[in-house]
XYZ file of C-alpha atoms in Angstrom:
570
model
C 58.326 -40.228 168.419
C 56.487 -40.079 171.639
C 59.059 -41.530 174.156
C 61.940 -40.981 171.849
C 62.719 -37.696 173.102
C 62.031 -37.050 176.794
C 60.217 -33.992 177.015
C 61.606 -30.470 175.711
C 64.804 -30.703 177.978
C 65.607 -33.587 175.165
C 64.813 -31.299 172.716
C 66.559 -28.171 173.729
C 69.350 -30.128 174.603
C 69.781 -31.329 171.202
C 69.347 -28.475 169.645
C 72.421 -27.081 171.370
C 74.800 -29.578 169.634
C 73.135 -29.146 166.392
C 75.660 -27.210 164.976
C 78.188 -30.216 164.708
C 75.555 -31.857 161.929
C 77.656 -30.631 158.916
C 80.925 -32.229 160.604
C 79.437 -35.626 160.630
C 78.279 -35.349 157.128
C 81.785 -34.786 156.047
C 80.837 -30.859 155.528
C 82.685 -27.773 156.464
C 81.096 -25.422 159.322
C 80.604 -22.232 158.060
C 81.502 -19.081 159.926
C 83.636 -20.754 162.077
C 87.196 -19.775 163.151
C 89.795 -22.019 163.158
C 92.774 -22.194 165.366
C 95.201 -23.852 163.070
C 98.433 -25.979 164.600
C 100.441 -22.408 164.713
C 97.617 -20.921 167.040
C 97.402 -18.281 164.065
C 93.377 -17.782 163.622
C 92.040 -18.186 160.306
C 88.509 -17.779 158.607
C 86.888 -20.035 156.031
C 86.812 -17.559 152.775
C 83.271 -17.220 151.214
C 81.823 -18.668 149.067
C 82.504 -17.744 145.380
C 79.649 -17.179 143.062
C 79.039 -19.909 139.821
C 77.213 -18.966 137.176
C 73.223 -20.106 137.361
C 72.645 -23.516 135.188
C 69.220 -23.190 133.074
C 68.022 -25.371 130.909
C 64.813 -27.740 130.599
C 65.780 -29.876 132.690
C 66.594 -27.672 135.721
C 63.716 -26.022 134.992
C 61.776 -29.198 135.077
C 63.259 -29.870 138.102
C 62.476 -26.058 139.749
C 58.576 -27.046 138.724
C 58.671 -29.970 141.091
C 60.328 -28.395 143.964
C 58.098 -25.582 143.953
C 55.214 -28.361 144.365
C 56.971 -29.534 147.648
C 57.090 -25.736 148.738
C 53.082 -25.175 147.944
C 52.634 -28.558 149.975
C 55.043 -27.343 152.374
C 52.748 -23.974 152.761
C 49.452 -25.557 153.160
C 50.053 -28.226 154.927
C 52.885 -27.205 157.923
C 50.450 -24.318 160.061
C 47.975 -27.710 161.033
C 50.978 -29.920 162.028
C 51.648 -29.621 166.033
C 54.134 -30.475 168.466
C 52.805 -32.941 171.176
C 54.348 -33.341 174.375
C 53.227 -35.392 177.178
C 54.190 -36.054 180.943
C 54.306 -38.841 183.088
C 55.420 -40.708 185.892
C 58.740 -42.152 184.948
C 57.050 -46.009 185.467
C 54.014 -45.046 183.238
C 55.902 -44.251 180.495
C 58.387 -47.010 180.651
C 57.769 -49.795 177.679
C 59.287 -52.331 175.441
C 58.705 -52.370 172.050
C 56.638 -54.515 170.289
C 58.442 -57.152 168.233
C 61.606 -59.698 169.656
C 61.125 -63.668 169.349
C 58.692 -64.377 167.192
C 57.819 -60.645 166.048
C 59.001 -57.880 163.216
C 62.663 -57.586 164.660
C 63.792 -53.854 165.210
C 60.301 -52.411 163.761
C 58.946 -50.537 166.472
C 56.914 -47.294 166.859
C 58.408 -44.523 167.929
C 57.971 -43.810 172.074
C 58.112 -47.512 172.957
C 61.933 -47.569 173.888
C 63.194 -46.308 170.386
C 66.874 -45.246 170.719
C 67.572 -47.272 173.451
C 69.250 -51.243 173.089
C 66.165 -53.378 172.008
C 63.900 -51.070 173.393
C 64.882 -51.547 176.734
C 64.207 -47.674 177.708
C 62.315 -44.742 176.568
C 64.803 -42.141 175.419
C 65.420 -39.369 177.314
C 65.442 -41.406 181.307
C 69.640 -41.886 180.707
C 72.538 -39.933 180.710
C 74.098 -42.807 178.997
C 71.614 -43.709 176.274
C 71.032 -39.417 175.268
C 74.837 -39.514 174.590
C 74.525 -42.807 172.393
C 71.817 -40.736 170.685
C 72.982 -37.442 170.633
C 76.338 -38.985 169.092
C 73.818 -40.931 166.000
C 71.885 -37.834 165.691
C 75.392 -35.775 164.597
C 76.934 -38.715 162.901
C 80.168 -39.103 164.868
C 81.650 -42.136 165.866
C 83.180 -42.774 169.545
C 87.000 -42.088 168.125
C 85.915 -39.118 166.392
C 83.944 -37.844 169.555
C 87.993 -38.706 171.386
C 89.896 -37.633 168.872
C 92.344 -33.988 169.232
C 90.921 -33.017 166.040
C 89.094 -29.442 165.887
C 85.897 -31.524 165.262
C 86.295 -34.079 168.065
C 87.014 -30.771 170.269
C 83.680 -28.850 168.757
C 81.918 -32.030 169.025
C 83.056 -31.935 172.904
C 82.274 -28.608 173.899
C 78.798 -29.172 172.144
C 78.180 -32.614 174.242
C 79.389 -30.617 177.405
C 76.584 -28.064 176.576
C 73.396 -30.773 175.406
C 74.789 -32.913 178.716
C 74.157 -29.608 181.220
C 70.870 -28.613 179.970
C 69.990 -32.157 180.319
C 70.580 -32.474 183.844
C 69.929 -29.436 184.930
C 66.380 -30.066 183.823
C 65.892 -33.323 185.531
C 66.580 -36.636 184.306
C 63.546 -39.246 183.757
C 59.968 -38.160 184.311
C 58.946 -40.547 181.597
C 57.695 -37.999 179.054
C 57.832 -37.684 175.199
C 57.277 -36.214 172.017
C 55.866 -36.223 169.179
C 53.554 -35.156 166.212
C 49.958 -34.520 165.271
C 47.640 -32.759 162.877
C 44.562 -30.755 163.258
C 41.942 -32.503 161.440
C 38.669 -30.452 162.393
C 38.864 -26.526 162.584
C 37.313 -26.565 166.164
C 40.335 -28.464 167.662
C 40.347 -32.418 166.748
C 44.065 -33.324 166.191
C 44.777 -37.191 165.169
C 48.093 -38.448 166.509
C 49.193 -42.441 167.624
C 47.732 -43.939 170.650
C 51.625 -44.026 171.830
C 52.518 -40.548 171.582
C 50.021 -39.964 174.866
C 49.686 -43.292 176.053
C 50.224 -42.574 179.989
C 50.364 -39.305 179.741
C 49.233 -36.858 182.830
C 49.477 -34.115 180.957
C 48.978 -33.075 176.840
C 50.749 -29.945 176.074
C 50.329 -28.896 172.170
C 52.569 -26.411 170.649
C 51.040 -24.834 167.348
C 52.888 -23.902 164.602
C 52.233 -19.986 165.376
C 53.913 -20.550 168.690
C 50.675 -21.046 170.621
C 50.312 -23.531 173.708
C 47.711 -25.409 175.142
C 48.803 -27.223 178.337
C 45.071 -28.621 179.106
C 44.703 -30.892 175.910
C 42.248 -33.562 176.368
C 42.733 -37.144 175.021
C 39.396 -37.863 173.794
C 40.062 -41.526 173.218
C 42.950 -44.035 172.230
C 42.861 -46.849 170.288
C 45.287 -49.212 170.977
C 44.455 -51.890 167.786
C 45.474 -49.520 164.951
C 48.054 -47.083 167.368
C 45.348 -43.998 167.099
C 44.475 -41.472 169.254
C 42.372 -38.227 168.911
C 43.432 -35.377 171.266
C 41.363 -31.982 171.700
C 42.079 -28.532 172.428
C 39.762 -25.371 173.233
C 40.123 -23.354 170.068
C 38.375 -22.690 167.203
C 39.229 -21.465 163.244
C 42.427 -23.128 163.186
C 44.398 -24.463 160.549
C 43.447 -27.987 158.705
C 44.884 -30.679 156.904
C 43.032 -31.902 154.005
C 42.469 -36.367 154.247
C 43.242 -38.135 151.007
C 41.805 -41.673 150.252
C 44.692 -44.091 151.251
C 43.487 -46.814 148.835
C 44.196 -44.429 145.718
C 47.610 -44.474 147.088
C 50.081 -46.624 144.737
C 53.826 -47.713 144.631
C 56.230 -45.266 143.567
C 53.932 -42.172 144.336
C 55.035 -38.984 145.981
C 55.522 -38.974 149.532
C 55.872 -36.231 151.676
C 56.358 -36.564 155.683
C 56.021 -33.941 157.845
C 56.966 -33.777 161.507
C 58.746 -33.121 164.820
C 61.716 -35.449 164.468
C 64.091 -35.179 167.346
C 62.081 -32.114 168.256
C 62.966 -30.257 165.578
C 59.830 -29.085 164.547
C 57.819 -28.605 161.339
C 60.612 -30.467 159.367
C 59.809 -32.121 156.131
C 61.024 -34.671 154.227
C 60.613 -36.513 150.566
C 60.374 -39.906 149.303
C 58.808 -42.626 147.934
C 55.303 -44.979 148.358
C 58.068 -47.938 148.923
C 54.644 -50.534 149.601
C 51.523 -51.168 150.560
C 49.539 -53.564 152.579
C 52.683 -53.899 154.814
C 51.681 -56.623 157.820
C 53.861 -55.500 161.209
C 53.161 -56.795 164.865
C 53.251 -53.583 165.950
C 50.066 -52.487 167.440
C 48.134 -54.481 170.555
C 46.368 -56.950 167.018
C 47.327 -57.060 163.816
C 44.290 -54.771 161.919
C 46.420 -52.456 160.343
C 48.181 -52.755 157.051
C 50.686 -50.127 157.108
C 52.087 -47.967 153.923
C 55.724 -48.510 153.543
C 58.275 -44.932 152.455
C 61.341 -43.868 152.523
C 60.535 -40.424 153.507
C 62.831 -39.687 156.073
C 60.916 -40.488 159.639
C 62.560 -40.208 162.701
C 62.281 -40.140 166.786
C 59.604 -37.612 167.015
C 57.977 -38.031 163.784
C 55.270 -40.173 165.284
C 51.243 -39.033 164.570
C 52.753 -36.456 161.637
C 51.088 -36.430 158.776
C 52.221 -38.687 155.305
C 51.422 -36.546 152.307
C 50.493 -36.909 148.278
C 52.304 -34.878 146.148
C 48.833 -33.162 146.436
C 48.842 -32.273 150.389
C 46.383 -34.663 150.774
C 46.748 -36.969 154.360
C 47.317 -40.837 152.939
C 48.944 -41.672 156.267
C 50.011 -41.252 159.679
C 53.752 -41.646 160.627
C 54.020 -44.677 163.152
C 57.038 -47.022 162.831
C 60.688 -47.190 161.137
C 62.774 -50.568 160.746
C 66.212 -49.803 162.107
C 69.117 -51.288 163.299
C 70.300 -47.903 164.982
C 67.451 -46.197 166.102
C 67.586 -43.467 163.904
C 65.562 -43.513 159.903
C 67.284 -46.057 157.791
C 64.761 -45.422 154.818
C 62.216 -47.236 155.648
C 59.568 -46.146 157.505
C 55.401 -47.124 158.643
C 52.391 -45.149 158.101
C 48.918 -46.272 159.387
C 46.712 -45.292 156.049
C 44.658 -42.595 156.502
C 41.642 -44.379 155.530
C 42.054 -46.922 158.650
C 42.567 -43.686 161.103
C 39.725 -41.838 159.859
C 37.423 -44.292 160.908
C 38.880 -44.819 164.442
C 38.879 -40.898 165.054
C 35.172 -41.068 163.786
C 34.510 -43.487 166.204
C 35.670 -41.931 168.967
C 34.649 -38.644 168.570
C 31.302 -40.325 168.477
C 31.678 -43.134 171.512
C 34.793 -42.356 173.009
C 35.736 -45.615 171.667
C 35.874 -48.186 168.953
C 33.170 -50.840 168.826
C 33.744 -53.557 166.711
C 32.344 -56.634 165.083
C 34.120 -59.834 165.257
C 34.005 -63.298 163.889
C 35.835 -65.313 166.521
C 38.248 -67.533 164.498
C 42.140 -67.000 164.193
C 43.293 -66.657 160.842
C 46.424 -66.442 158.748
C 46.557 -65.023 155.093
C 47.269 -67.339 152.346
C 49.221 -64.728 150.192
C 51.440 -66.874 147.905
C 51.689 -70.151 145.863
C 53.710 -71.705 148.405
C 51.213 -71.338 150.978
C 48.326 -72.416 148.821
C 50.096 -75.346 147.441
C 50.630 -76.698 151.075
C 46.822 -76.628 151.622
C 45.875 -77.896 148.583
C 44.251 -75.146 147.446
C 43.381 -74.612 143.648
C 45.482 -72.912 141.362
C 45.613 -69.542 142.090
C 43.534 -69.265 145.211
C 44.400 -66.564 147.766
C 42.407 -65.634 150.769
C 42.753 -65.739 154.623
C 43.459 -69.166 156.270
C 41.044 -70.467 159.668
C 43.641 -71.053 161.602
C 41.610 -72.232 164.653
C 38.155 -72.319 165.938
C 38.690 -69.791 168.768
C 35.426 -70.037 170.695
C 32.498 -72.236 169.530
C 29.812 -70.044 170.269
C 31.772 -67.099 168.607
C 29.702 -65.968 165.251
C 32.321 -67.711 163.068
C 31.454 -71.142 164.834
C 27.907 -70.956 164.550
C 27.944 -69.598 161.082
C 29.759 -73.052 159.831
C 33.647 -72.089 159.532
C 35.899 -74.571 160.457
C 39.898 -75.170 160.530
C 41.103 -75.307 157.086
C 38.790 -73.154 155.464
C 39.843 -70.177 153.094
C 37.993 -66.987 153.153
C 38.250 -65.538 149.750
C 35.203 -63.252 150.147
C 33.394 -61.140 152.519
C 30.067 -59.473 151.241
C 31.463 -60.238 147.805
C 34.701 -57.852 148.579
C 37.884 -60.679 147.891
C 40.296 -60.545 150.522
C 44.128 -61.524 150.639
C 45.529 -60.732 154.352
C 44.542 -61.037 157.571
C 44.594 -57.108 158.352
C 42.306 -56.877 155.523
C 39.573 -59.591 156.596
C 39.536 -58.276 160.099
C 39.215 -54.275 159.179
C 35.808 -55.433 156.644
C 34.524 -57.280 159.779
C 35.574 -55.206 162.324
C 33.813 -51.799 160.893
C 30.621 -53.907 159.721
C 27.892 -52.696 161.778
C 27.344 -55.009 165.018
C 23.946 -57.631 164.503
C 24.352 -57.400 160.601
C 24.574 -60.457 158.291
C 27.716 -61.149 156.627
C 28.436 -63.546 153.632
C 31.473 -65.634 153.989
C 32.746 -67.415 150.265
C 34.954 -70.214 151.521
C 37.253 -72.799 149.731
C 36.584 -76.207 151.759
C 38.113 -79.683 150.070
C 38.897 -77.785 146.585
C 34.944 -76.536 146.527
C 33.719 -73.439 146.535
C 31.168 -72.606 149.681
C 29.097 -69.424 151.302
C 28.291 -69.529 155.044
C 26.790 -66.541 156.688
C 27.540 -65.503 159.976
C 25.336 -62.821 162.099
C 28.432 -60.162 163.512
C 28.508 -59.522 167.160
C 30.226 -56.890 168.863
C 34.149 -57.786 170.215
C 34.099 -57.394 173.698
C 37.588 -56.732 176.074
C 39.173 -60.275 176.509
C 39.482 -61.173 179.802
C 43.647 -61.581 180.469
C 44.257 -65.371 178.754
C 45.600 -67.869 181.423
C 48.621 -69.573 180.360
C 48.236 -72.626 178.265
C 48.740 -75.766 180.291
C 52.133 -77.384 179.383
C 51.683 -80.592 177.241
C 52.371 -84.313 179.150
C 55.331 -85.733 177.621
C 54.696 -88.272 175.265
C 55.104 -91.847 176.974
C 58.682 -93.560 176.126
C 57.604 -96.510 174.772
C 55.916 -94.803 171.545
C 56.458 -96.743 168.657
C 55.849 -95.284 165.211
C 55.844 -95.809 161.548
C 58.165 -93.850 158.914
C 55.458 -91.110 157.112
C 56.054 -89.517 153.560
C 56.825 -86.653 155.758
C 60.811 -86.678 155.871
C 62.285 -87.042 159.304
C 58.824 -87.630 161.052
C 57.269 -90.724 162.404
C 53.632 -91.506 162.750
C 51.608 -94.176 164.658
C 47.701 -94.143 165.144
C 46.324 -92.290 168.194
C 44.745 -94.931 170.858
C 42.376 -93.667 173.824
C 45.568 -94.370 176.257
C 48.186 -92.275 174.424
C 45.488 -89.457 174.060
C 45.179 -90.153 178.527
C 48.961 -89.961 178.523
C 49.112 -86.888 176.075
C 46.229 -85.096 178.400
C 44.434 -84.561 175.490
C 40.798 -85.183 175.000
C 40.331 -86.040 170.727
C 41.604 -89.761 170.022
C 41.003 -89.270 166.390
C 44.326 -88.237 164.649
C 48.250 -89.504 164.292
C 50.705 -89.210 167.053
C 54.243 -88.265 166.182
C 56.375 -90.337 167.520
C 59.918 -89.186 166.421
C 60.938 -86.209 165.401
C 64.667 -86.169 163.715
C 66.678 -83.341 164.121
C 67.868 -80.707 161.647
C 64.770 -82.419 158.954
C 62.003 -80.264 157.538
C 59.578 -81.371 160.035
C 62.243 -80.151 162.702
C 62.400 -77.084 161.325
C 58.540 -76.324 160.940
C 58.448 -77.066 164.652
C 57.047 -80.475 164.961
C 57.555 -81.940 168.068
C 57.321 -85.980 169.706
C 53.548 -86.186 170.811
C 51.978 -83.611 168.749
C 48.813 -85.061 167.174
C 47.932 -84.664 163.717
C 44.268 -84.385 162.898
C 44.345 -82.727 159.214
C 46.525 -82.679 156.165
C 45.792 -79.420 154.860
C 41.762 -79.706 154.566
C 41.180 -83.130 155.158
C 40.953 -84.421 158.661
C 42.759 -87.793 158.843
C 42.326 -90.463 161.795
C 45.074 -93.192 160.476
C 48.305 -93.837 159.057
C 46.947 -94.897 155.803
C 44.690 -91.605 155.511
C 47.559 -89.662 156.398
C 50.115 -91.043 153.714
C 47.137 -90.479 151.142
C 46.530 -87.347 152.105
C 50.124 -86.487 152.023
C 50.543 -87.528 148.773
C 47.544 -86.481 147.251
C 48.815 -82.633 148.335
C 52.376 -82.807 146.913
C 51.659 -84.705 143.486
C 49.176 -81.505 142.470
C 52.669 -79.374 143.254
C 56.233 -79.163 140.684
C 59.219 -78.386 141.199
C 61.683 -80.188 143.676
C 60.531 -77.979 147.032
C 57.060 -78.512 147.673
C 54.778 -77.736 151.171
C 52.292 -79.312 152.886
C 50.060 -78.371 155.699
C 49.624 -80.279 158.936
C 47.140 -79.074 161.490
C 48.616 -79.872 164.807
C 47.201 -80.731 168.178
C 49.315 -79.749 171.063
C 48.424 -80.079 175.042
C 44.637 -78.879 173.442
C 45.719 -75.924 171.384
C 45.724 -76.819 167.541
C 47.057 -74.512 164.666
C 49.012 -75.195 160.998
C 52.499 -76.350 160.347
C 53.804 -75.885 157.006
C 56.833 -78.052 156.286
C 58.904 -78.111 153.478
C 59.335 -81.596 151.398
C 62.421 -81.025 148.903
């Protein structure tokens, strides 16, 4: 996608090895002479003709495939080539993901093809050859080797490498994939394919270029971006309704990958309601397939078996750089609202709450909190700002959010898209789980404003030495009350709570992260202030739990920045 390929030099360049695909596949080349080890010349002998196999079943089969082909038809003249340049530095970025991220998920133009997205593809003679070798499936002792197809693989590199340099390396372009949405020009791509971009050239499918293309906006949240060019009565794609989208369904990408364009691909709806850290917030639960996507694939449309748009290519998980079968789309749904918002404000205003949340998707997760049987929702993490609308509407850290406007939610994505696309000033009704009771606050929506760069969290004092503690029902933690002078010591300002006072190593509450001097102030949705309320509390959460591994939830004080711990009690 955008960065994967730098620019058409990439492209062309590729395209001149392309012919030593069918070696790395384990394939014969056709039409190709041979010099054997005699030097006598030989030729492959055609093909011989086999009789044609018909029965129901093939022609079962011939019924589907001609369904790809209609798609195929309707669907290719509105996909477009993008290609963007920049200043090498502009272009330059990591992916999204490492510690503490999706590992090795990462949309295409953020440093895909390169080692952990350390460079856009395309700025290194060194990392095209990595990727020209993956693209052609040839190891580095075949590329070595004296055989004919370590020599044609050669002669090809030789070729790819010339054009490559000839046409300048770096300049921090890309490529990638779009689709014209509105007849008079609109074309919906990622935010990534043109982010930096001094220039927007798009290639139609009829061989027409426009080298002015205008980005009319770019929304960095869900990785969308509408670009326009000056032309009218053109080819459209036809938007589907991503929500009527289920597992196992038809999918159909269709794209630019490696710059070879208009290429299309088949699979499967692998998933839905995917969570990634791939975009600048997490408001975007992506469709999982295992259409083929690829380095170039990025803004292309994801199809129904219909020709209907359910999603917009974004992301693949691999270990290589190159499709592994399983790939992101950003559901159509979710990028049809952006591009209507942008077209309309240049931008995306949105409502906001003002709480950080986590979803509560499985038993596990529930059990720690205490929750009741079967309760799912979105977890309040932390009070972010207490004159945000969430604040002032009631919420506070413990609470699950089951319901907004009477619509149930299960994720995180999911809460924040219903608040974010509420209109700004409106009223909405929040149905909360609080102490195993069922409650409704409502909170007045204001409009999310650009936050202001965050300054770094001041490091937490070291707890003093001569901390004492008591052994909890926690294992491997120890507890003692919190006095005014340990909170002075801890530079903290709350003395109600438990300090930990030992952590031992390799235990659960080790592993959940628990560290000497945190303070405890809730156990799952009960603030506690002693040792004795704490070992209740404790207790009270695992006996409503079976089985020998059970969780419970600890909200955690640290240097003034509190969130949830969930350890594990076998």
């Amino acid at each position: 996608m955008s960065n994967s390929v730098n620019n058409h030099r990439a492209r062309r360049a590729l395209q001149a090895g392309a012919v030593i695909a069918a070696v790395g596949a384990g394939y014969a080349l056709r039409d190709i002479n041979v010099v054997a080890q005699n030097g006598t010349e030989t030729t492959a002998p055609p093909a011989q003709k086999s009789p044609v196999v018909q029965t129901p079943a093939t022609r079962d089969a011939a019924s589907m495939q001609g369904a790809f082909v209609d798609v195929a038809s309707a669907v290719e003249p509105a996909v477009v080539t993008i290609t963007t340049s920049a200043p090498k530095e502009g272009a330059a970025g990591a992916a999204p993901g490492g510690r503490g991220g999706v590992p090795r998920v990462r949309p295409f133009g953020q440093g895909q093809g390169a080692p952990n997205g350390a460079e856009p593809f395309g700025g290194d003679l060194q990392e095209f050859f990595k990727q020209f070798q993956r693209n052609f499936g040839m190891n580095e002792q075949s590329f070595h080797s004296d055989t004919w197809q370590g020599r044609v693989m050669r002669e090809k590199w030789n070729e790819a490498k010339l054009k490559f340099t000839q046409e300048g390396r770096g300049g921090g372009g890309g490529l990638g994939s779009g689709m014209i949405y509105r007849a008079d020009g609109l074309i919906l791509t990622n935010a990534h394919v043109v982010r930096g971009a001094d220039t927007v050239l798009v290639t139609l499918s009829d061989g027409r270029k426009f080298d002015k293309a205008k980005v009319l906006g770019r929304d960095e949240s869900t990785d969308i971006a509408v670009v326009k060019i000056d032309a009218t009565n053109l080819p459209t794609v036809k938007l589907g309704d991503s929500t009527d989208t289920r597992v196992g369904d038809w999918a159909i990408a269709v794209g630019n990958p490696f710059g070879l364009d208009h290429t299309l691909t088949v699979g499967v709806i692998s998933a839905k309601s995917r969570q990634l850290n791939l975009a600048k917030d997490t408001r975007t639960d992506y469709l999982q397939t295992d259409a083929s996507i690829n380095p170039g694939n990025s803004g292309g449309p994801l199809l129904d078996i219909y020709g209907r748009v359910i999603g917009v290519n974004n992301a693949i998980y691999s270990e290589s750089g190159g499709n592994q079968g399983i790939g992101f789309a950003i559901p159509v749904n979710t990028a049809r609202f952006v591009a209507d918002r942008i077209v309309k404000d240049g931008r995306v205003r949105r409502s906001y709450l003002g709480v950080e949340i986590r979803s509560v998707e499985d038993a596990e997760t529930a059990n720690g909190l205490g929750l009741p049987e079967g309760t799912r929702g979105v977890l309040v993490n932390k009070i972010s700002n207490p004159n945000a609308p969430g604040a002032r509407a009631g919420l506070q850290p413990g609470d699950v959010i089951t319901k907004f406007n009477d619509q149930a939610v299960k994720t995180s994505p999911e809460l924040q898209g219903l608040v974010g696309n509420s209109p700004i000033g409106s009223q909405a009704k929040l149905t909360i789980v609080r102490d195993g009771k069922t409650q409704v606050l409502t909170a007045t929506l204001e409009e999310l404003k650009d936050a202001a760069p965050a300054a770094p969290a001041p490091a937490p004092n070291a707890a003093p030495e001569a901390l004492n503690g008591q052994v909890s029902p926690v294992p491997g933690l120890k507890v003692r009350n919190l006095s005014p002078e340990v909170a002075r010591a801890l530079g903290i300002k709350t003395v109600k709570g438990l300090v930990v006072t030992e952590v031992k190593p390799g235990s659960p509450a080790d592993e959940a992260g628990l560290q000497r001097g945190d303070v405890i102030e809730r156990v799952a949705q009960s603030p506690v202030s002693n040792a004795i309320e704490f070992g209740t509390a404790v207790d009270s959460v695992l006996k409503r739990q079976s089985g020998t591994s059970k969780k419970v939830a600890l909200y955690i004080n640290r240097g003034g920045e509190s969130s949830y711990a969930f350890i594990t009690v076998e």
